[in-house]
Structure formats: C-alpha cells, structure tokens
C-alpha cells in the first residue's frame, strides 16, 4: 500500500480491510446459512435438494443433486465413488462428493452434500436422500476408502449394492503400518490379478514374508478389494481417483462460504454438461468417442497377432 499508494497502514488494519472486501464479495458465513433454505427452494423443481435441521432448529446437513445428473445417471456405469473432504470456511464441516463415470469414460458428478463431520448419522441421512434421487440400479457397486461410517451407510441404505475398497487407500494403510515394499508390491499384484490361482500364489508369498501384514489385509474379505474375487463388474475402477479429481477442482472453493461454493459447483457442472453435449452432437459413431478410440487402438494390436491351432481346437494367439 505504501509503495503503490503512499499510504502507511499496519498489518492488522490491512487484514481487516481485506476481510471486509471479501465479505462484500462472498457474503458473510452467518448470512449464507440464514438464506440457505430459500436458496434450496429456488433451486427446486427438477433438481433434488433437501436440508435437515438439528434439535435446536439449526442447520445440520444438506443434500443436492442436479437434474441433469439424475436424468443421465441411467446411462453411466453402475459404479459410484464416495468420499468426504474437509471444508475450510469459518464453520468447517465436510463436503460429501459422489461421482461415477459416463460412457465416454469421463467423471460424472452425481450429488453433493454438507455435514458437520463424517459420522454414521450424517452418512445415513445423506445416503437416504441419494437413494430417493438416483434410485437403485442392478449390479450397483460403491467404492470408497475404509471409512467405517461409509461402510455402515451402504450396508443399511443400499443393501442390494456391493461395497468395494479403493486400492490406493488400502496401499496407504499398509505404508502407514511400515510394511515392506516387497509386501506392498505383492499385495498390489494379487489385488489386480485376473486368475484366482495367481491371487493365491501371490498371497502365499506375502504370508511367508510378513504374516502380520497378511492377517491385517485379510481382515477385509478379498471380495471387497481383489479383482478376481469381486462379485460384480468394477469396470477396471480399482481406485477412487475420479472422486479425488473432483476434490481437486473444488480445492479453493472449500474455503469460501457455503452458498458461493454451491454456486461454483452449479456453474462448473453447467460448463461440463454444455461442452460434453456439444462434443457428443458432433460425434456420428454408434459408440462414444472414447470407446471408438479404444476399439481402434485394440484393433491395431489385434492385427499384429496370428492364430494357430494349439491343442484340441484351442487357439494360441501370438504376436508377429
């Protein structure tokens, strides 16, 4: 200020001035919560939104799902990634982020929520609202870290669904327990293997090296984290990086008041839906752009292979 305008002010006065300007632009957090109910009412109609108050008639939880997300969910893969990330505004709390992937292999935001913390009551209420909005689908799969509140919520609200564990978070848990690099590599290989024989062999090796870590891993049934034992299709989604990517998009907005954050989410989703609709309208293939590119790439590899009879009319595929 002194260098640019010739004004000599103290640090604290400058900080208070900045806070007043920010409040004028973003609004005061208390006022945001006071008009939150009216805000959700204005967003009503085809959008799905709800708010829950506590015993003192104060804000407790919020749920919001855009109408476009609800309408297009039936065209996405039946795999949902769940995560909660901390808010850094005045009253803190957590932001629930629920995403999937569409037919073009792009991140598809389903719904959002805000609560005071990651707890059973918050997750169960939020999941109940989510079930009302998106309904249930066949072969539905949820992916998350090992948070027990999420596991309880899925078990209670979506009993038809199967809950899988993110391998990245499982890997982090092993590193926090100071597991050897060899053990972690064996775990990753076993979790990603396609054959049960390979899985059993790799896990046997792991057990012989570190039985304590083996017992810790097997506390979670392989049906929740191993590809070969998973009872439903995961569409090669072994980690929840898609929800982490969404969290990165909202990194700065988690510091601002709740209404400004919701405004940003709606604007960002609106931009994405518009761009994707425009790109899709320019596509004349029967399948999505990503699927067409994948098939073209794999057809190029297939053309480099030849087939020869092996044993009893089985075929052996070899690269040229």
Coordinates of C-alpha atoms in Angstrom, one line a residue:
X1 CA 0.0 0.0 0.0
X2 CA 2.8 2.4 0.9
X3 CA 4.7 1.7 -2.3
X4 CA 1.7 1.9 -4.6
X5 CA -0.5 4.5 -3.0
X6 CA 1.8 6.2 -0.4
X7 CA -0.4 5.1 2.5
X8 CA 1.2 3.8 5.6
X9 CA -1.1 1.3 7.5
X10 CA -0.4 -1.5 9.9
X11 CA -0.7 -5.2 9.1
X12 CA -3.8 -5.8 11.2
X13 CA -5.7 -2.9 9.7
X14 CA -4.9 -4.1 6.2
X15 CA -6.0 -7.6 7.1
X16 CA -9.4 -6.3 8.5
X17 CA -9.9 -4.3 5.3
X18 CA -9.3 -7.4 3.2
X19 CA -11.8 -9.3 5.3
X20 CA -14.5 -6.6 4.7
X21 CA -13.9 -6.7 1.0
X22 CA -14.1 -10.5 0.9
X23 CA -17.3 -10.4 2.9
X24 CA -18.8 -7.9 0.4
X25 CA -17.9 -10.2 -2.5
X26 CA -18.6 -13.6 -1.0
X27 CA -21.1 -12.8 1.7
X28 CA -20.9 -13.3 5.5
X29 CA -21.0 -17.0 6.5
X30 CA -23.8 -16.5 9.0
X31 CA -26.0 -14.8 6.4
X32 CA -25.2 -17.7 4.0
X33 CA -26.7 -20.2 6.4
X34 CA -29.7 -17.9 7.1
X35 CA -30.8 -17.8 3.5
X36 CA -29.7 -21.4 2.7
X37 CA -33.3 -22.7 2.9
X38 CA -34.5 -20.0 0.4
X39 CA -31.6 -20.8 -1.8
X40 CA -32.5 -24.5 -2.0
X41 CA -36.2 -23.6 -2.6
X42 CA -35.1 -21.5 -5.6
X43 CA -33.0 -24.4 -6.9
X44 CA -36.0 -26.8 -6.6
X45 CA -38.1 -28.1 -9.4
X46 CA -36.3 -30.9 -11.2
X47 CA -33.2 -30.6 -9.0
X48 CA -33.3 -32.7 -5.9
X49 CA -32.3 -30.9 -2.7
X50 CA -33.1 -31.1 0.9
X51 CA -31.9 -29.8 4.3
X52 CA -32.0 -31.3 7.8
X53 CA -32.1 -29.3 11.0
X54 CA -30.9 -30.4 14.4
X55 CA -32.8 -30.3 17.7
X56 CA -32.0 -26.5 18.1
X57 CA -33.6 -25.9 14.7
X58 CA -30.2 -25.1 13.2
X59 CA -28.5 -26.3 10.0
X60 CA -27.2 -29.9 10.2
X61 CA -27.0 -31.5 6.8
X62 CA -27.7 -30.6 3.2
X63 CA -28.2 -32.7 0.0
X64 CA -28.1 -31.5 -3.6
X65 CA -28.3 -33.4 -6.9
X66 CA -28.6 -31.5 -10.2
X67 CA -31.5 -32.5 -12.5
X68 CA -29.1 -33.3 -15.4
X69 CA -27.1 -35.7 -13.2
X70 CA -30.3 -37.5 -12.1
X71 CA -31.5 -37.8 -15.7
X72 CA -28.2 -39.1 -17.2
X73 CA -27.3 -41.4 -14.3
X74 CA -29.0 -44.4 -16.0
X75 CA -26.5 -44.1 -18.9
X76 CA -23.5 -44.2 -16.7
X77 CA -21.6 -47.3 -15.4
X78 CA -23.2 -48.6 -12.2
X79 CA -20.1 -47.8 -10.1
X80 CA -20.3 -44.9 -7.6
X81 CA -17.2 -43.5 -5.8
X82 CA -17.9 -41.9 -2.4
X83 CA -15.7 -39.5 -0.5
X84 CA -15.8 -36.7 2.1
X85 CA -13.4 -33.8 2.2
X86 CA -12.9 -31.1 4.8
X87 CA -14.3 -27.6 4.3
X88 CA -12.1 -24.7 5.4
X89 CA -14.6 -21.9 5.8
X90 CA -15.4 -20.3 9.1
X91 CA -17.7 -23.1 10.3
X92 CA -15.7 -26.0 8.8
X93 CA -17.6 -29.3 8.3
X94 CA -17.2 -31.8 5.4
X95 CA -18.3 -31.9 1.8
X96 CA -19.7 -35.2 0.5
X97 CA -18.8 -35.8 -3.1
X98 CA -20.4 -38.6 -5.1
X99 CA -19.2 -39.3 -8.7
X100 CA -19.3 -42.0 -11.3
X101 CA -18.1 -42.4 -14.9
X102 CA -20.1 -42.0 -18.1
X103 CA -19.9 -43.9 -21.3
X104 CA -17.2 -41.6 -22.6
X105 CA -15.0 -42.5 -19.6
X106 CA -15.4 -39.0 -18.1
X107 CA -16.0 -38.1 -14.5
X108 CA -19.8 -37.7 -13.9
X109 CA -20.8 -35.8 -10.8
X110 CA -23.9 -37.3 -9.2
X111 CA -24.6 -35.3 -6.0
X112 CA -23.1 -33.3 -3.2
X113 CA -23.8 -32.8 0.5
X114 CA -22.5 -30.8 3.5
X115 CA -22.4 -32.0 7.1
X116 CA -20.7 -31.2 10.4
X117 CA -18.5 -34.3 10.3
X118 CA -18.0 -37.8 8.9
X119 CA -20.3 -39.7 11.2
X120 CA -22.9 -42.5 10.8
X121 CA -25.9 -40.2 11.2
X122 CA -24.8 -37.8 8.5
X123 CA -23.8 -40.6 6.1
X124 CA -27.1 -42.5 6.6
X125 CA -29.3 -39.4 6.1
X126 CA -27.3 -38.3 3.1
X127 CA -27.5 -41.8 1.5
X128 CA -31.2 -42.0 2.1
X129 CA -31.6 -38.7 0.2
X130 CA -29.3 -40.0 -2.5
X131 CA -31.4 -43.2 -2.9
X132 CA -34.6 -41.1 -3.3
X133 CA -32.9 -39.1 -6.1
X134 CA -31.0 -41.6 -8.1
X135 CA -32.9 -44.8 -7.3
X136 CA -31.3 -48.3 -7.2
X137 CA -29.7 -50.0 -10.2
X138 CA -28.8 -53.6 -10.9
X139 CA -25.3 -54.7 -10.1
X140 CA -24.6 -51.4 -8.3
X141 CA -21.2 -51.0 -6.8
X142 CA -19.9 -48.4 -4.3
X143 CA -16.2 -47.6 -4.0
X144 CA -14.6 -45.8 -1.0
X145 CA -11.8 -45.9 1.4
X146 CA -12.0 -48.0 4.6
X147 CA -14.1 -45.4 6.5
X148 CA -16.4 -47.4 8.7
X149 CA -19.2 -44.8 8.5
X150 CA -19.4 -45.2 4.7
X151 CA -19.5 -49.0 5.1
X152 CA -22.3 -48.8 7.6
X153 CA -24.2 -46.4 5.4
X154 CA -24.0 -48.6 2.3
X155 CA -24.9 -51.7 4.3
X156 CA -28.0 -50.0 5.7
X157 CA -29.3 -47.8 2.9
X158 CA -28.2 -49.8 -0.1
X159 CA -28.3 -53.5 0.9
X160 CA -28.6 -54.5 -2.7
X161 CA -25.3 -52.9 -3.6
X162 CA -21.7 -54.2 -3.1
X163 CA -19.1 -52.2 -1.4
X164 CA -15.5 -52.2 -2.7
X165 CA -12.4 -50.7 -1.2
X166 CA -10.1 -48.4 -3.1
X167 CA -6.7 -50.0 -3.6
X168 CA -4.9 -46.7 -3.3
X169 CA -6.2 -46.1 0.2
X170 CA -5.6 -49.7 1.2
X171 CA -2.0 -49.2 -0.1
X172 CA -1.7 -46.1 2.1
X173 CA -2.9 -48.0 5.1
X174 CA -0.1 -50.6 4.6
X175 CA 2.5 -47.9 4.2
X176 CA 1.4 -46.3 7.5
X177 CA 1.9 -49.7 9.1
X178 CA 5.5 -49.6 7.7
X179 CA 5.0 -52.7 5.5
X180 CA 8.0 -53.6 3.3
X181 CA 8.0 -52.5 -0.3
X182 CA 8.1 -56.2 -1.4
X183 CA 5.0 -56.9 0.6
X184 CA 3.1 -53.9 -0.9
X185 CA 4.1 -54.9 -4.4
X186 CA 2.8 -58.5 -3.8
X187 CA -0.4 -57.1 -2.4
X188 CA -0.9 -54.8 -5.5
X189 CA -0.2 -57.7 -7.9
X190 CA -2.6 -60.0 -6.0
X191 CA -5.3 -57.4 -5.9
X192 CA -5.0 -56.7 -9.7
X193 CA -4.6 -60.3 -10.8
X194 CA -7.3 -61.9 -13.1
X195 CA -6.9 -65.5 -12.1
X196 CA -7.5 -66.9 -8.6
X197 CA -4.6 -69.3 -9.0
X198 CA -2.3 -66.2 -9.4
X199 CA -4.0 -64.5 -6.5
X200 CA -3.5 -67.5 -4.1
X201 CA 0.1 -67.9 -5.2
X202 CA 1.0 -64.2 -4.6
X203 CA -0.8 -64.1 -1.2
X204 CA 1.0 -67.2 -0.1
X205 CA 4.3 -65.5 -0.9
X206 CA 3.1 -62.4 1.0
X207 CA 2.2 -64.6 4.0
X208 CA 5.6 -66.3 4.1
X209 CA 7.3 -62.9 4.1
X210 CA 5.1 -61.0 6.6
X211 CA 2.3 -62.9 8.3
X212 CA 1.3 -60.0 10.5
X213 CA 0.6 -57.8 7.4
X214 CA -1.1 -60.7 5.7
X215 CA -3.5 -61.1 8.7
X216 CA -4.2 -57.3 8.6
X217 CA -5.0 -57.5 4.8
X218 CA -7.3 -60.5 5.2
X219 CA -9.4 -58.7 7.9
X220 CA -11.1 -57.3 4.8
X221 CA -12.7 -60.1 2.6
X222 CA -11.0 -60.3 -0.8
X223 CA -14.4 -59.9 -2.3
X224 CA -14.1 -56.2 -1.4
X225 CA -10.7 -55.4 -2.9
X226 CA -9.4 -58.2 -5.1
X227 CA -10.3 -58.1 -8.8
X228 CA -10.5 -61.8 -9.3
X229 CA -12.8 -62.3 -6.2
X230 CA -15.0 -59.2 -6.8
X231 CA -18.6 -60.5 -7.4
X232 CA -19.6 -57.7 -9.7
X233 CA -18.1 -55.6 -12.5
X234 CA -15.9 -52.7 -11.4
X235 CA -15.2 -51.6 -15.0
X236 CA -11.5 -51.6 -14.2
X237 CA -12.1 -48.9 -11.5
X238 CA -9.8 -50.2 -8.7
X239 CA -9.2 -46.8 -7.1
X240 CA -11.3 -43.7 -6.4
X241 CA -9.1 -41.3 -8.3
X242 CA -12.2 -39.9 -10.1
X243 CA -13.6 -38.5 -6.8
X244 CA -10.1 -37.2 -5.8
X245 CA -10.0 -35.3 -9.1
X246 CA -13.3 -33.7 -8.2
X247 CA -12.0 -32.7 -4.8
X248 CA -9.1 -31.0 -6.6
X249 CA -11.5 -29.0 -8.7
X250 CA -13.2 -27.8 -5.5
X251 CA -9.9 -27.2 -3.6
X252 CA -10.1 -23.3 -3.4
X253 CA -13.9 -23.2 -3.2
X254 CA -13.8 -25.3 0.0
X255 CA -12.5 -22.1 1.7
X256 CA -15.5 -19.9 0.8
X257 CA -19.0 -19.6 2.3
X258 CA -21.5 -22.4 1.5
X259 CA -23.7 -20.5 -1.0
X260 CA -20.7 -19.3 -3.0
X261 CA -19.4 -22.9 -3.1
X262 CA -22.8 -24.2 -4.3
X263 CA -22.9 -21.5 -7.0
X264 CA -19.4 -22.6 -8.2
X265 CA -20.4 -26.3 -8.3
X266 CA -23.5 -25.5 -10.4
X267 CA -21.6 -23.3 -12.8
X268 CA -18.8 -25.8 -13.2
X269 CA -21.3 -28.7 -13.8
X270 CA -23.2 -26.5 -16.3
X271 CA -20.0 -25.8 -18.2
X272 CA -19.1 -29.5 -18.3
X273 CA -22.6 -30.6 -19.4
X274 CA -22.7 -28.0 -22.2
X275 CA -19.2 -28.9 -23.5
X276 CA -20.0 -32.6 -23.4
X277 CA -23.3 -32.2 -25.1
X278 CA -21.7 -30.1 -27.8
X279 CA -19.0 -32.7 -28.4
X280 CA -21.5 -35.6 -28.4
X281 CA -23.7 -33.9 -31.0
X282 CA -20.6 -33.7 -33.3
X283 CA -20.0 -37.4 -32.9
X284 CA -21.6 -39.7 -35.6
X285 CA -20.3 -43.0 -34.2
X286 CA -22.7 -45.6 -32.7
X287 CA -20.5 -45.7 -29.6
X288 CA -18.9 -42.9 -27.6
X289 CA -15.7 -41.1 -28.7
X290 CA -13.6 -42.8 -26.0
X291 CA -15.0 -46.3 -26.9
X292 CA -14.3 -45.7 -30.6
X293 CA -10.7 -44.7 -29.8
X294 CA -10.2 -47.7 -27.6
X295 CA -11.5 -50.1 -30.2
X296 CA -9.4 -48.6 -32.9
X297 CA -6.3 -48.9 -30.7
X298 CA -7.0 -52.5 -29.8
X299 CA -7.8 -53.4 -33.4
X300 CA -4.4 -52.1 -34.3
X301 CA -2.9 -54.5 -31.8
X302 CA -5.1 -57.4 -32.9
X303 CA -3.9 -57.0 -36.5
X304 CA -0.4 -57.8 -35.3
X305 CA -1.4 -61.2 -34.0
X306 CA -1.9 -64.5 -35.8
X307 CA -3.9 -67.6 -34.7
X308 CA -2.7 -71.2 -34.8
X309 CA -4.4 -74.4 -33.5
X310 CA -2.8 -75.4 -30.2
X311 CA -4.5 -78.4 -28.5
X312 CA -7.9 -79.9 -29.2
X313 CA -9.2 -77.0 -31.1
X314 CA -8.0 -74.5 -28.6
X315 CA -6.3 -71.5 -30.1
X316 CA -2.9 -69.9 -29.4
X317 CA -2.6 -66.1 -30.0
X318 CA 0.9 -64.9 -30.7
X319 CA 2.3 -61.5 -31.6
X320 CA 4.0 -61.4 -35.0

